[in-house]
Short mmCIF file of C-alpha atoms in Angstrom, two decimals:
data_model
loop_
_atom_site.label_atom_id
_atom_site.label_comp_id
_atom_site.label_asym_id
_atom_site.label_seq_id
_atom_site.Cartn_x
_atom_site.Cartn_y
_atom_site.Cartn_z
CA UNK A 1 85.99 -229.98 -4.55
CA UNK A 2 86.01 -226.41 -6.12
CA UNK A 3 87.11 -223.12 -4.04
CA UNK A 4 84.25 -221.37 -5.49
CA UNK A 5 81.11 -221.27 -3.54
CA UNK A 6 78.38 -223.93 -4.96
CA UNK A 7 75.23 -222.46 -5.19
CA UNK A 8 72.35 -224.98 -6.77
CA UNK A 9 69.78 -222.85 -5.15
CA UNK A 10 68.71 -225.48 -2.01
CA UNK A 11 68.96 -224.62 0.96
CA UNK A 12 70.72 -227.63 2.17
CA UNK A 13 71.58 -225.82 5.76
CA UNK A 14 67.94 -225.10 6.47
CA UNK A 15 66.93 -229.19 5.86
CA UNK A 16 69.95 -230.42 7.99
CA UNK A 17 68.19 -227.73 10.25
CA UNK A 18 64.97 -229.46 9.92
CA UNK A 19 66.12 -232.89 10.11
CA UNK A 20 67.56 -232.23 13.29
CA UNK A 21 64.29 -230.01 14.73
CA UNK A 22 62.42 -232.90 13.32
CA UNK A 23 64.35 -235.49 15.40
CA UNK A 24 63.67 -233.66 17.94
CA UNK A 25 59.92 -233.20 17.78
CA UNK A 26 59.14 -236.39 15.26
CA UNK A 27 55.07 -235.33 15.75
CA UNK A 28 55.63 -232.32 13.51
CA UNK A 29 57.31 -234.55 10.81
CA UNK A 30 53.73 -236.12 9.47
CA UNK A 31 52.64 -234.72 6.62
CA UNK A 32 49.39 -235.24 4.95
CA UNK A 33 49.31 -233.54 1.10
CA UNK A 34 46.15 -233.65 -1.12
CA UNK A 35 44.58 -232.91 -4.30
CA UNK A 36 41.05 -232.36 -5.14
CA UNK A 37 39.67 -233.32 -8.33
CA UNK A 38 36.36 -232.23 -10.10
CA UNK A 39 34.84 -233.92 -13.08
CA UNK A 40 34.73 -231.48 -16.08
CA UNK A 41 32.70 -233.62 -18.84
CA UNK A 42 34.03 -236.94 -20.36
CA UNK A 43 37.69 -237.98 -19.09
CA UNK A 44 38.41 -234.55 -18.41
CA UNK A 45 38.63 -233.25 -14.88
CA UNK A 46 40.61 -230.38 -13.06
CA UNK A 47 42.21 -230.85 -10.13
CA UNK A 48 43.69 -228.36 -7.46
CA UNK A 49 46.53 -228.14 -5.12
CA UNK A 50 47.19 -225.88 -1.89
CA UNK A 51 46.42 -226.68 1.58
CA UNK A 52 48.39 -229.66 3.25
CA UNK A 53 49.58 -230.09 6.50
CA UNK A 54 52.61 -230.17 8.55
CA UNK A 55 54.76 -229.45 11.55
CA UNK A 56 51.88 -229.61 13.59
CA UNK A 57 49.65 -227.37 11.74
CA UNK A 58 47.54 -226.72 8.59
CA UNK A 59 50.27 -225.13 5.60
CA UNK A 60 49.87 -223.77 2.62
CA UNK A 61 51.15 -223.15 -0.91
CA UNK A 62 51.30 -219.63 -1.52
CA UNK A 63 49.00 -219.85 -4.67
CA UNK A 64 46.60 -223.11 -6.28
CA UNK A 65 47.91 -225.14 -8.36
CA UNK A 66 45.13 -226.40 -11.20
CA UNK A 67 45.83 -229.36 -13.38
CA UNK A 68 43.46 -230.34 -16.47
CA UNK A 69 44.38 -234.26 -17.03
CA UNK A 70 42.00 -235.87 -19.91
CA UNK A 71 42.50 -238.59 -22.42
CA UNK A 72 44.37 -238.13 -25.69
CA UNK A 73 42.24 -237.94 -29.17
CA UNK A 74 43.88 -241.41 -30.32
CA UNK A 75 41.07 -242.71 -27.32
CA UNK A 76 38.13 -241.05 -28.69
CA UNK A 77 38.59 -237.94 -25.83
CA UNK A 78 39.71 -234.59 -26.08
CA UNK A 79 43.16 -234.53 -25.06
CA UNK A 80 42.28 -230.91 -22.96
CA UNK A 81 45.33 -232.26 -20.92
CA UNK A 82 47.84 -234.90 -19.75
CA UNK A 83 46.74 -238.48 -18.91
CA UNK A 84 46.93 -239.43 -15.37
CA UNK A 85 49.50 -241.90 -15.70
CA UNK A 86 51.38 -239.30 -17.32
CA UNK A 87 51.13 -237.25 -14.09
CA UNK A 88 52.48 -239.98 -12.12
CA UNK A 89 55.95 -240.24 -14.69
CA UNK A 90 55.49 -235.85 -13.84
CA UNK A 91 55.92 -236.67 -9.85
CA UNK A 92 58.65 -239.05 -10.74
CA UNK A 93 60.55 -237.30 -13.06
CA UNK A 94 60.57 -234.08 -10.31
CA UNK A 95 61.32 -235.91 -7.70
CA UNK A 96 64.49 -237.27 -9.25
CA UNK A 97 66.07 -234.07 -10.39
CA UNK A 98 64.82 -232.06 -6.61
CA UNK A 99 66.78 -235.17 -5.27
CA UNK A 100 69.46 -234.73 -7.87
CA UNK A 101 70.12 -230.86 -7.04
CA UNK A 102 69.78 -231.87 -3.25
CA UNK A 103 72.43 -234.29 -2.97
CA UNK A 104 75.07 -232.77 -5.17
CA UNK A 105 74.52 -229.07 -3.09
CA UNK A 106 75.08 -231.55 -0.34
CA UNK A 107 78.45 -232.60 -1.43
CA UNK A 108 79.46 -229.88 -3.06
CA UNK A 109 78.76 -230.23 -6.46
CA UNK A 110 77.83 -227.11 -8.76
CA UNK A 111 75.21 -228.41 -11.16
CA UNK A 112 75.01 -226.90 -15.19
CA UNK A 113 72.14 -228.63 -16.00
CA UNK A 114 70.11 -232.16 -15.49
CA UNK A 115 67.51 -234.00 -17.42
CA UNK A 116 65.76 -236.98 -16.37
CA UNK A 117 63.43 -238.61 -19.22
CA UNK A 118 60.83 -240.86 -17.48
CA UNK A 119 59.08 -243.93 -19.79
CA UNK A 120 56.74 -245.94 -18.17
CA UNK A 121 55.26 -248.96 -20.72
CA UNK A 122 51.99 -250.21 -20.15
CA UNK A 123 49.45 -252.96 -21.75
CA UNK A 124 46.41 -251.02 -21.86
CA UNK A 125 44.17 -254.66 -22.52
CA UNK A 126 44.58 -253.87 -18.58
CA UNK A 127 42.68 -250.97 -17.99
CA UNK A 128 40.28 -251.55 -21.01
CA UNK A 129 39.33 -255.44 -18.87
CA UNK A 130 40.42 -257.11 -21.86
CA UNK A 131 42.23 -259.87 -20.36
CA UNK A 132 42.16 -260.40 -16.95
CA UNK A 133 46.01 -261.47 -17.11
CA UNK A 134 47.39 -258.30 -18.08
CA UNK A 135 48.18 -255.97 -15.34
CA UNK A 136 46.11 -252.82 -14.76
CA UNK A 137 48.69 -250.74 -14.50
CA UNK A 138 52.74 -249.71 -15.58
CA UNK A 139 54.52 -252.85 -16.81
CA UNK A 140 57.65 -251.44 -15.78
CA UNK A 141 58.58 -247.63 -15.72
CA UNK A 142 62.31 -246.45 -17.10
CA UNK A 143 64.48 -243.55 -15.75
CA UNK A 144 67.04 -242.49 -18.17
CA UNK A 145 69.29 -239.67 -19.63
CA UNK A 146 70.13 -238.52 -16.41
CA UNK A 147 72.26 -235.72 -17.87
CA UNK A 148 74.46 -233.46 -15.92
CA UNK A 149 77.79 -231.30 -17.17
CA UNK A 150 79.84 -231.94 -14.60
CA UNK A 151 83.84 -230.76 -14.89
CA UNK A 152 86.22 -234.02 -14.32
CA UNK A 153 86.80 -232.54 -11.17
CA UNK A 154 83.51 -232.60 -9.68
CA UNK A 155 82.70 -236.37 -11.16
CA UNK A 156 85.88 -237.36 -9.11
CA UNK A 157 83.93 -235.95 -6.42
CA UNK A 158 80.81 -238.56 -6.68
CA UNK B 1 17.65 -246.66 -15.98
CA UNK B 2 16.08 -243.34 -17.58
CA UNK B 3 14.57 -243.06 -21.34
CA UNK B 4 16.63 -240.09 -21.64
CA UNK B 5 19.79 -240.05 -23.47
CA UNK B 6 22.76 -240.43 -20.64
CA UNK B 7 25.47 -238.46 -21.79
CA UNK B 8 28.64 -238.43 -19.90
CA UNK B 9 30.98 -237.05 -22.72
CA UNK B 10 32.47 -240.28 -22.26
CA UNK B 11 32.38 -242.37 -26.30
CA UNK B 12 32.25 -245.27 -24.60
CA UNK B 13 31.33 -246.95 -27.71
CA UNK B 14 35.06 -245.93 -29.20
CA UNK B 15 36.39 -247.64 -26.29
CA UNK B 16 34.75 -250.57 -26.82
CA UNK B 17 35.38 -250.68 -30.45
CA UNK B 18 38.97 -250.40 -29.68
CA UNK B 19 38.77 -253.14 -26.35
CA UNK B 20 37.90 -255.42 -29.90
CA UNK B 21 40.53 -254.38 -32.10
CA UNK B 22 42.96 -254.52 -29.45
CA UNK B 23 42.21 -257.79 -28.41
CA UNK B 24 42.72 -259.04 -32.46
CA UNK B 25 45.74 -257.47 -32.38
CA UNK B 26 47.63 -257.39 -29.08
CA UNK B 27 50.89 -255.84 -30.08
CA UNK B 28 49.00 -252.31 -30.51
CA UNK B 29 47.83 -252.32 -26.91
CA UNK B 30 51.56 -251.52 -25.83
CA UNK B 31 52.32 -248.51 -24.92
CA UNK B 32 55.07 -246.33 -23.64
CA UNK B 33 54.13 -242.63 -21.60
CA UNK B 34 56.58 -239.98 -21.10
CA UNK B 35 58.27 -237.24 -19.33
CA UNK B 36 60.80 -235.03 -19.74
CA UNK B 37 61.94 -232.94 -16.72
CA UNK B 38 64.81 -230.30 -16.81
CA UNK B 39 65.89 -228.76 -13.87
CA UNK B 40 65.62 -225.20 -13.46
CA UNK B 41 67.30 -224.27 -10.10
CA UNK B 42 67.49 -225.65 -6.19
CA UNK B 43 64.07 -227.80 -6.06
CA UNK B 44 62.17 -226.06 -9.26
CA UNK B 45 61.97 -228.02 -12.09
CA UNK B 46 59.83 -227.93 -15.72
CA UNK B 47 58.70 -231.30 -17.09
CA UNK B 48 57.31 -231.59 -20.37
CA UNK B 49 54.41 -234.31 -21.62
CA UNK B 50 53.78 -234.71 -25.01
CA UNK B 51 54.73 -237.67 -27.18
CA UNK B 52 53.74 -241.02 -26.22
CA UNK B 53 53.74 -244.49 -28.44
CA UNK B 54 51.25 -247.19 -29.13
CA UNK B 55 49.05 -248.66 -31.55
CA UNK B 56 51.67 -249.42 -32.90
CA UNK B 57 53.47 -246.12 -33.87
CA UNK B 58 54.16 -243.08 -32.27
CA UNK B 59 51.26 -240.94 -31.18
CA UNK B 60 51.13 -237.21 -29.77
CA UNK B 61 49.40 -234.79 -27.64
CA UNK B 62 47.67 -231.91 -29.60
CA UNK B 63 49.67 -229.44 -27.19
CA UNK B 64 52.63 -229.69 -25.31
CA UNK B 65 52.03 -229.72 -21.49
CA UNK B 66 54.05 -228.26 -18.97
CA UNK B 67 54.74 -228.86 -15.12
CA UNK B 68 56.47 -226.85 -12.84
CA UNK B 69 57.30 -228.47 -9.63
CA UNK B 70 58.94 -227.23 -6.83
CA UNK B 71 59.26 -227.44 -2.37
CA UNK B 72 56.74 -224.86 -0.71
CA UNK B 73 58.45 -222.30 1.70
CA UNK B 74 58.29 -224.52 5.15
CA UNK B 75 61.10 -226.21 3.40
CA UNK B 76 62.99 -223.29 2.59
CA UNK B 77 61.91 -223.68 -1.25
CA UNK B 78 60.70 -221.06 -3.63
CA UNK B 79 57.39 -222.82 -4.39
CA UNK B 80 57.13 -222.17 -8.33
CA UNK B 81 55.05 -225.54 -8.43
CA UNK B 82 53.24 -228.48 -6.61
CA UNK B 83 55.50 -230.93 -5.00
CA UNK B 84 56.50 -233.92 -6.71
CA UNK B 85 54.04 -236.00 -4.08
CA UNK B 86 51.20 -234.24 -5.02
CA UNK B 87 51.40 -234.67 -8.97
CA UNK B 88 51.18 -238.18 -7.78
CA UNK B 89 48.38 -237.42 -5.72
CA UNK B 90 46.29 -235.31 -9.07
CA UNK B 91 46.93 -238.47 -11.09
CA UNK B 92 45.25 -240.78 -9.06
CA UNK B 93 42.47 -238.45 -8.32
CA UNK B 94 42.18 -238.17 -12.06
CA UNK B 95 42.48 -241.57 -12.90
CA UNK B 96 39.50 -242.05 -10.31
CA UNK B 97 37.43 -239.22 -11.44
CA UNK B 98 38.14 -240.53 -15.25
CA UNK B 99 37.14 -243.92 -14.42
CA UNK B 100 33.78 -242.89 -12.64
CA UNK B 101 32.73 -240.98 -15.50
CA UNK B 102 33.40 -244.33 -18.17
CA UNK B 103 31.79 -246.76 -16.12
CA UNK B 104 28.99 -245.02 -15.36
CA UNK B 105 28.75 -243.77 -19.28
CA UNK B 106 28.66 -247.70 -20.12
CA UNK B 107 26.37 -248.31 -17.28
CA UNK B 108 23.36 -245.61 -18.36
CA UNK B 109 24.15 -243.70 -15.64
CA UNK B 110 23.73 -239.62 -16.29
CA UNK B 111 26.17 -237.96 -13.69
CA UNK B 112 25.98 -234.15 -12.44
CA UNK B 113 28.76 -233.69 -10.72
CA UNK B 114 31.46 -236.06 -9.38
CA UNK B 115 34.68 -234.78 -7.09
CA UNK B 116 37.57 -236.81 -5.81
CA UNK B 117 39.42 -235.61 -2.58
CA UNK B 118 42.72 -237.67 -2.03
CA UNK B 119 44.95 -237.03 0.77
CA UNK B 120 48.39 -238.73 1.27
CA UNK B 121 50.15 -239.35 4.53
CA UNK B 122 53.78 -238.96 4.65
CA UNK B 123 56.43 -238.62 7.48
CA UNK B 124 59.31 -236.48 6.18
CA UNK B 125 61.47 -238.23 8.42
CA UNK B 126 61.72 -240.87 5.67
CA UNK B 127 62.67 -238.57 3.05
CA UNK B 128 64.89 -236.53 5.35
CA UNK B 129 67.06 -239.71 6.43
CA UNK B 130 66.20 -238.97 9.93
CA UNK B 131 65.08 -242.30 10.77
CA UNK B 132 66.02 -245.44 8.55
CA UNK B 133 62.71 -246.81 10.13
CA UNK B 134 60.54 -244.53 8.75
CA UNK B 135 59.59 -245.32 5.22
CA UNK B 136 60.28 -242.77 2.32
CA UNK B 137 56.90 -242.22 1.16
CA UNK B 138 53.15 -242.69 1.40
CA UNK B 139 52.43 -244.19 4.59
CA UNK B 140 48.88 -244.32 3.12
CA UNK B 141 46.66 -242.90 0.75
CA UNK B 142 42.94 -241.90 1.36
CA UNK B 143 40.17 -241.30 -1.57
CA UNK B 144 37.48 -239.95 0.22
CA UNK B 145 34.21 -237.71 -0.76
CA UNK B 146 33.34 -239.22 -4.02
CA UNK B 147 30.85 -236.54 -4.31
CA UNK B 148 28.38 -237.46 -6.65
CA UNK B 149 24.32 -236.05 -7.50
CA UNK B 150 22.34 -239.35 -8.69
CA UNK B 151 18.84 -239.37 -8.60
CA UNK B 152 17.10 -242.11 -6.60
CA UNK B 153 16.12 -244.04 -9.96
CA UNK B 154 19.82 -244.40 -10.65
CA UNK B 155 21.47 -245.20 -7.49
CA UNK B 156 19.26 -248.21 -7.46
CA UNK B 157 20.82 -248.82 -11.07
CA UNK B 158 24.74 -248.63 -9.64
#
């Protein structure tokens, strides 16, 4: 572990904080989150994000969040944004590195950079109800290149 | 169903077309989505979407889309972005909203308006490792207010 101060930017003190407030009072630990989608024309919709709720009350984000999601031209759409299933790899792929930055401010580690490349491989004859034996869905979904420049002294750390 | 043209934006006759050609040749209905997420500092991150793979080559996105995700301020966060959760949230309200609009393209079905509200229950404790009985994640998932204007003539259709 270094002398100098680690700073990744998360507030690890204020969630040991919560965790233990949260023990405490487990009622204000559910959460409900949402999104809101509205049809545009074709496969392309916007959807919004702001309210949720949360230690006992209704939250919010301080602005809304708007997300165009559509089909790509290679399936006779527009491609005005990401696919869905895309979005999902998005929430997986942030997840991973919040996590990442989390844990290592936990322990200490001062983080340079990370990358985490998401691939999720899918049959489409499954959506399209092609054959009724392919899943409708990700085959299998891939998390690599999680790259980080850590010194040898913080990997001894790990 | 009406004499009128139905026109969902949806080239559902592409689709099918391709349902064909995919079914004659298999190996072109696999494909592989991606996402690329760098971390930008504490629980902010940027994820990219943009290349993607099937019919058997490598395909593209006209643009490059971008995804800023981030904790809101209850969690001592900055909140540059939705939450992980939610992008998972938008993507299955999308998918949903996507879908509607298809099958009721192929089913003569001229739709107005259509909205999807999804909310997703979650007890932090999970996440937090408060509890080891409390499961990191959705508890459960709602899709609710499928608002949609049909006439009487084509509910009957549905």
């Amino acid at each position: 572990m270094s002398d100098q101060e680690v700073n990744n930017g998360v507030n690890v003190h204020a969630l040991l904080e919560a965790k233990e407030a949260l023990t405490a009072a487990p009622e204000a630990a559910e959460f409900a989150w949402r999104a809101t989608c509205k049809w545009v024309n074709g496969t392309h919709s916007e959807s919004s994000v702001k309210g949720f709720s949360g230690l006992g009350g209704e939250q919010s984000h301080k602005t809304e969040f708007k997300f165009n999601a559509d089909h790509p031209e290679v399936f006779a759409s527009e491609d005005n944004g990401a696919t869905p299933v895309e979005y999902i790899l998005v929430g997986l792929a942030s997840c991973l590195t919040a996590g990442v930055a989390s844990v290592a401010q936990n322990r200490d580690i001062q983080l340079h950079s990370v990358q985490a490349n998401i691939e999720g491989d899918m049959n489409i004859l499954g959506i399209l109800g092609a054959d009724s034996d392919v899943r409708n869905g990700f085959n299998d979904i891939k998390a690599g290149d999680i790259l980080e420049t850590f010194t040898e002294e913080e990997v001894s750390v790990i």
